[in-house]
């Protein structure tokens, strides 16, 4: 009897593992249709560049917020919208610096207006390198969350 219980438990364990794998793959596929990225760029000490933040989205979106981590020696001095995808009368931008090169970036709808289109630049970040900037680095997008305002019937 002990042997049969072991077989049943290992069978249940295998089924549970397969079910968990299927759930994880399903969740990954939901998020795979929306891609947020920042253009690659090079910058010299003391230089300032405008860098595109791009969104390829299959879902309708009205708002987006994210944290952007910049390498040491880089700062974000401004955030401007791309008029091809956002309207200054319909969306508002928020750029809030936090310690250690972390910036909160928010794009919020004023009137439940969706982002225009499904691909391309949403905003431009103005990035400034310190005069003694020597490092290479990676800009990392963290905690990205988007929403779609839908009327409730």
XYZ file of N, CA and C in Angstrom:
459
model
N 0.818 -1.188 0.000
C 0.000 0.000 0.000
C 0.868 1.260 0.000
N 1.946 1.222 0.682
C 2.853 2.356 0.721
C 3.397 2.658 -0.675
N 3.645 1.621 -1.438
C 4.158 1.789 -2.793
C 3.114 2.459 -3.689
N 1.837 2.093 -3.577
C 0.759 2.691 -4.365
C 0.565 4.163 -4.011
N 0.662 4.494 -2.735
C 0.530 5.881 -2.297
C 1.648 6.722 -2.915
N 2.854 6.173 -2.955
C 3.985 6.881 -3.572
C 3.735 7.146 -5.043
N 3.218 6.150 -5.746
C 2.935 6.302 -7.172
C 1.878 7.361 -7.414
N 0.834 7.336 -6.604
C -0.241 8.327 -6.749
C 0.308 9.724 -6.482
N 1.101 9.882 -5.431
C 1.655 11.196 -5.074
C 2.598 11.713 -6.164
N 3.434 10.831 -6.730
C 4.341 11.297 -7.777
C 3.557 11.663 -9.036
N 2.461 10.933 -9.308
C 1.601 11.277 -10.443
C 0.936 12.622 -10.249
N 0.454 12.884 -9.037
C -0.161 14.183 -8.733
C 0.873 15.291 -8.802
N 2.059 14.997 -8.327
C 3.133 15.980 -8.361
C 3.478 16.363 -9.801
N 3.548 15.378 -10.682
C 3.839 15.632 -12.089
C 2.717 16.455 -12.726
N 1.471 16.099 -12.446
C 0.327 16.837 -13.005
C 0.329 18.281 -12.509
N 0.603 18.469 -11.210
C 0.641 19.825 -10.657
C 1.757 20.641 -11.303
N 2.920 20.019 -11.493
C 4.052 20.711 -12.124
C 3.715 21.123 -13.556
N 3.076 20.226 -14.288
C 2.680 20.552 -15.662
C 1.648 21.672 -15.694
N 0.687 21.623 -14.758
C -0.330 22.673 -14.689
C 0.325 24.024 -14.367
N 1.262 24.040 -13.422
C 1.954 25.270 -13.055
C 2.754 25.817 -14.242
N 3.412 24.925 -14.977
C 4.155 25.337 -16.165
C 3.218 25.973 -17.200
N 2.056 25.362 -17.419
C 1.076 25.900 -18.364
C 0.604 27.298 -17.941
N 0.348 27.490 -16.646
C -0.084 28.799 -16.132
C 1.002 29.845 -16.365
N 2.249 29.498 -16.083
C 3.354 30.448 -16.283
C 3.523 30.811 -17.756
N 3.400 29.836 -18.641
C 3.498 30.116 -20.074
C 2.358 31.013 -20.518
N 1.148 30.780 -20.006
C -0.011 31.613 -20.362
C 0.190 33.049 -19.920
N 0.690 33.241 -18.699
C 0.928 34.598 -18.194
C 1.978 35.289 -19.044
N 3.046 34.587 -19.396
C 4.099 35.160 -20.233
C 3.544 35.587 -21.586
N 2.681 34.778 -22.176
C 2.110 35.114 -23.479
C 1.241 36.362 -23.414
N 0.537 36.592 -22.319
C -0.284 37.797 -22.179
C 0.595 39.037 -22.216
N 1.729 39.008 -21.523
C 2.604 40.169 -21.466
C 3.490 40.296 -22.697
N 3.645 39.231 -23.464
C 4.548 39.244 -24.613
C 4.052 40.149 -25.734
N 2.775 40.472 -25.762
C 2.217 41.277 -26.837
C 2.486 42.774 -26.678
N 2.944 43.213 -25.535
C 3.224 44.618 -25.274
C 4.699 44.753 -24.905
N 5.419 45.583 -25.664
C 6.866 45.709 -25.449
C 7.247 47.166 -25.248
N 7.888 47.446 -24.141
C 8.359 48.773 -23.783
C 9.877 48.770 -23.888
N 10.457 49.772 -24.577
C 11.911 49.793 -24.745
C 12.422 51.229 -24.840
N 13.705 51.360 -24.617
C 14.391 52.650 -24.756
C 15.457 52.463 -25.835
N 15.547 53.426 -26.766
C 16.533 53.333 -27.842
C 17.953 53.258 -27.288
N 18.792 52.469 -27.951
C 20.223 52.459 -27.633
C 20.815 53.800 -28.042
N 21.791 54.266 -27.281
C 22.457 55.526 -27.621
C 23.827 55.562 -26.975
N 24.672 56.434 -27.474
C 25.958 56.681 -26.827
C 25.987 58.156 -26.443
N 26.701 58.427 -25.371
C 26.742 59.793 -24.852
C 28.141 60.062 -24.299
N 28.619 61.271 -24.532
C 29.945 61.676 -24.058
C 29.784 62.512 -22.791
N 30.838 62.597 -21.973
C 30.775 63.434 -20.778
C 30.357 64.870 -21.120
N 29.418 65.405 -20.349
C 28.928 66.765 -20.547
C 27.866 66.904 -21.627
N 27.584 65.853 -22.358
C 26.633 65.896 -23.467
C 25.200 65.634 -22.981
N 24.235 66.156 -23.746
C 22.820 65.928 -23.474
C 22.185 65.336 -24.725
N 21.355 64.304 -24.542
C 20.682 63.655 -25.672
C 19.217 63.405 -25.349
N 18.400 63.465 -26.408
C 17.002 63.061 -26.305
C 16.913 61.597 -26.717
N 16.323 60.787 -25.852
C 16.254 59.347 -26.087
C 14.793 58.914 -26.111
N 14.427 58.144 -27.123
C 13.037 57.703 -27.302
C 12.691 56.534 -26.386
N 11.494 56.622 -25.790
C 10.898 55.511 -25.052
C 9.767 54.999 -25.936
N 9.899 53.749 -26.372
C 8.985 53.182 -27.362
C 8.034 52.174 -26.735
N 6.835 52.110 -27.294
C 5.845 51.124 -26.858
C 5.225 50.474 -28.087
N 5.362 49.157 -28.169
C 4.644 48.361 -29.155
C 3.565 47.628 -28.369
N 2.323 48.000 -28.598
C 1.245 47.440 -27.797
C 0.117 46.878 -28.656
N -0.308 45.686 -28.295
C -1.475 45.098 -28.951
C -2.743 45.444 -28.168
N -2.576 45.846 -26.911
C -3.710 46.239 -26.071
C -3.910 47.749 -26.119
N -5.156 48.180 -26.012
C -5.468 49.607 -25.927
C -4.985 50.105 -24.565
N -4.315 51.255 -24.545
C -3.789 51.802 -23.292
C -4.130 53.281 -23.176
N -4.430 53.686 -21.948
C -4.698 55.091 -21.678
C -3.666 55.703 -20.731
N -2.994 54.864 -19.942
C -2.002 55.357 -18.983
C -0.882 54.347 -18.840
N 0.289 54.869 -18.480
C 1.459 54.013 -18.291
C 2.328 54.641 -17.221
N 2.836 53.808 -16.328
C 3.807 54.302 -15.361
C 4.921 53.275 -15.234
N 6.127 53.762 -14.954
C 7.290 52.891 -14.837
C 8.373 53.606 -14.051
N 9.299 52.828 -13.550
C 10.515 53.363 -12.951
C 11.636 53.142 -13.959
N 12.492 54.133 -14.113
C 13.632 54.032 -15.024
C 14.896 54.226 -14.198
N 15.773 53.225 -14.248
C 17.042 53.271 -13.520
C 18.153 53.667 -14.481
N 18.794 54.811 -14.208
C 19.911 55.280 -15.041
C 21.242 54.918 -14.389
N 22.260 54.653 -15.193
C 23.589 54.391 -14.634
C 24.134 55.639 -13.925
N 25.056 55.420 -13.023
C 25.696 56.518 -12.302
C 26.337 57.492 -13.288
N 26.117 58.789 -13.064
C 26.688 59.816 -13.938
C 25.718 60.329 -14.985
N 24.539 59.703 -15.097
C 23.504 60.173 -16.025
C 22.303 60.666 -15.234
N 21.698 61.752 -15.718
C 20.471 62.255 -15.115
C 19.442 62.516 -16.211
N 18.185 62.443 -15.836
C 17.103 62.772 -16.760
C 16.603 64.164 -16.387
N 16.694 65.104 -17.327
C 16.348 66.486 -17.026
C 14.968 66.894 -17.533
N 14.399 66.114 -18.465
C 13.081 66.468 -19.004
C 12.424 65.252 -19.638
N 11.113 65.356 -19.775
C 10.297 64.333 -20.424
C 9.334 65.062 -21.348
N 9.360 64.719 -22.638
C 8.455 65.374 -23.589
C 7.677 64.313 -24.354
N 6.453 64.637 -24.715
C 5.612 63.664 -25.410
C 5.846 63.682 -26.906
N 5.569 62.561 -27.534
C 5.601 62.459 -28.990
C 4.194 62.773 -29.482
N 4.002 63.882 -30.205
C 2.654 64.280 -30.627
C 1.990 63.315 -31.611
N 2.764 62.381 -32.181
C 2.166 61.379 -33.059
C 1.381 60.326 -32.279
N 1.720 60.133 -30.976
C 1.043 59.116 -30.181
C 0.315 59.665 -28.968
N 0.707 60.862 -28.526
C 0.092 61.459 -27.340
C -0.296 62.900 -27.651
N -1.322 63.373 -26.962
C -1.805 64.742 -27.151
C -1.691 65.486 -25.826
N -1.025 66.616 -25.845
C -0.812 67.384 -24.621
C -2.126 67.795 -23.958
N -3.212 67.911 -24.730
C -4.517 68.233 -24.157
C -5.211 67.010 -23.567
N -4.736 65.826 -23.917
C -5.392 64.593 -23.486
C -4.576 63.780 -22.478
N -3.252 63.919 -22.485
C -2.380 63.191 -21.564
C -1.474 64.158 -20.816
N -1.128 63.765 -19.616
C -0.195 64.543 -18.817
C 1.015 63.669 -18.488
N 2.188 64.291 -18.421
C 3.427 63.578 -18.133
C 3.912 63.922 -16.737
N 4.535 62.941 -16.099
C 5.094 63.149 -14.776
C 6.492 62.538 -14.753
N 7.482 63.314 -14.344
C 8.852 62.844 -14.168
C 9.270 63.200 -12.752
N 9.509 62.180 -11.926
C 9.886 62.404 -10.536
C 11.201 61.696 -10.241
N 12.257 62.463 -9.944
C 13.537 61.823 -9.604
C 13.517 61.271 -8.176
N 14.189 60.149 -8.004
C 14.386 59.528 -6.699
C 15.884 59.322 -6.528
N 16.352 58.974 -5.340
C 17.796 58.789 -5.131
C 18.391 57.688 -6.019
N 19.687 57.774 -6.219
C 20.490 56.750 -6.909
C 20.078 56.510 -8.356
N 19.721 57.568 -9.081
C 19.463 57.442 -10.515
C 18.139 56.808 -10.894
N 17.205 56.718 -9.968
C 15.894 56.144 -10.252
C 14.901 57.268 -10.543
N 14.126 57.109 -11.603
C 13.131 58.117 -12.006
C 11.774 57.454 -12.192
N 10.740 58.075 -11.634
C 9.369 57.638 -11.875
C 8.875 58.390 -13.103
N 8.382 57.646 -14.093
C 7.836 58.229 -15.308
C 6.370 57.829 -15.387
N 5.503 58.823 -15.521
C 4.074 58.549 -15.634
C 3.468 59.259 -16.828
N 2.618 58.548 -17.548
C 1.839 59.117 -18.650
C 0.388 58.825 -18.303
N -0.384 59.869 -18.030
C -1.739 59.679 -17.527
C -2.761 60.374 -18.414
N -3.884 59.718 -18.615
C -4.968 60.252 -19.424
C -5.745 61.289 -18.622
N -6.071 62.397 -19.254
C -6.909 63.413 -18.615
C -8.388 63.138 -18.868
N -8.696 62.608 -20.053
C -10.092 62.462 -20.475
C -10.410 61.061 -21.001
N -9.762 60.044 -20.421
C -9.973 58.660 -20.848
C -9.610 58.441 -22.314
N -8.600 59.162 -22.792
C -8.164 59.073 -24.180
C -7.066 58.033 -24.323
N -7.205 57.153 -25.319
C -6.213 56.110 -25.575
C -4.970 56.687 -26.253
N -3.839 55.988 -26.077
C -2.645 56.308 -26.856
C -2.980 56.057 -28.320
N -2.442 56.884 -29.204
C -2.695 56.738 -30.638
C -1.802 55.630 -31.191
N -2.369 54.752 -31.981
C -1.598 53.697 -32.644
C -1.162 52.598 -31.712
N -0.418 51.658 -32.285
C 0.036 50.494 -31.535
C 1.548 50.295 -31.583
N 2.269 51.276 -32.113
C 3.708 51.097 -32.208
C 4.399 52.446 -32.361
N 5.534 52.579 -31.687
C 6.334 53.786 -31.861
C 6.658 54.482 -30.555
N 7.285 55.630 -30.700
C 7.751 56.408 -29.557
C 6.579 57.070 -28.843
N 6.543 56.915 -27.505
C 5.548 57.613 -26.686
C 6.102 58.936 -26.182
N 7.285 58.868 -25.571
C 7.906 60.059 -24.980
C 9.402 60.065 -25.273
N 9.992 61.228 -25.058
C 11.442 61.396 -25.170
C 11.974 61.811 -23.805
N 13.015 61.112 -23.355
C 13.699 61.477 -22.119
C 14.946 62.261 -22.493
N 15.147 63.418 -21.872
C 16.372 64.188 -22.081
C 17.379 63.704 -21.044
N 18.448 63.072 -21.530
C 19.474 62.477 -20.668
C 20.729 63.322 -20.738
N 21.264 63.657 -19.551
C 22.479 64.472 -19.469
C 23.567 63.666 -18.768
N 24.762 63.681 -19.367
C 25.920 63.017 -18.765
C 26.726 64.040 -17.972
N 27.125 63.663 -16.770
C 27.994 64.530 -15.966
C 29.302 64.777 -16.707
N 29.987 65.858 -16.362
C 31.253 66.196 -17.011
C 32.310 65.113 -16.810
N 32.212 64.375 -15.708
C 33.193 63.321 -15.441
C 32.637 61.917 -15.711
N 31.561 61.838 -16.485
C 30.955 60.545 -16.819
C 31.942 59.688 -17.604
N 32.233 58.478 -17.100
C 33.202 57.604 -17.753
C 32.662 56.204 -17.985
N 31.588 55.891 -17.370
C 31.094 54.520 -17.391
C 30.149 54.242 -18.543
N 30.160 53.016 -18.953
C 29.096 52.535 -19.817
C 28.043 51.980 -18.879
N 26.854 51.804 -19.371
C 25.841 51.250 -18.501
C 24.585 50.901 -19.261
N 23.662 50.380 -18.525
C 22.386 49.977 -19.081
C 21.275 50.728 -18.377
N 20.352 51.250 -19.148
C 19.149 51.850 -18.584
C 18.141 50.721 -18.416
N 17.570 50.632 -17.236
C 16.646 49.549 -16.930
C 15.257 50.100 -16.650
N 14.254 49.478 -17.261
C 12.856 49.818 -16.985
C 12.352 48.840 -15.935
N 11.817 49.369 -14.852
C 11.306 48.549 -13.751
C 9.834 48.877 -13.491
N 9.114 47.932 -12.986
C 7.747 48.143 -12.489
C 6.825 48.846 -13.488
N 6.881 48.460 -14.734
C 6.008 49.068 -15.742
C 4.580 48.545 -15.595
N 3.640 49.475 -15.529
C 2.225 49.134 -15.400
C 1.433 50.022 -16.341
N 0.579 49.416 -17.141
C -0.278 50.178 -18.065
C -1.733 49.897 -17.730
N -2.596 50.827 -18.116
C -4.026 50.617 -17.871
C -4.848 51.123 -19.042
N -6.081 50.670 -19.052
C -7.055 51.060 -20.060
C -8.321 51.423 -19.301
N -8.781 52.626 -19.451
C -10.004 53.062 -18.771
C -11.193 52.619 -19.601
N -12.033 51.812 -18.995
C -13.246 51.352 -19.668
C -14.446 51.791 -18.842
N -15.476 52.226 -19.528
C -16.701 52.629 -18.819
C -17.384 51.401 -18.235
N -17.914 51.541 -17.030
C -18.639 50.463 -16.378
C -20.117 50.638 -16.660
N -20.747 49.571 -17.164
C -22.187 49.629 -17.469
C -23.022 49.432 -16.236
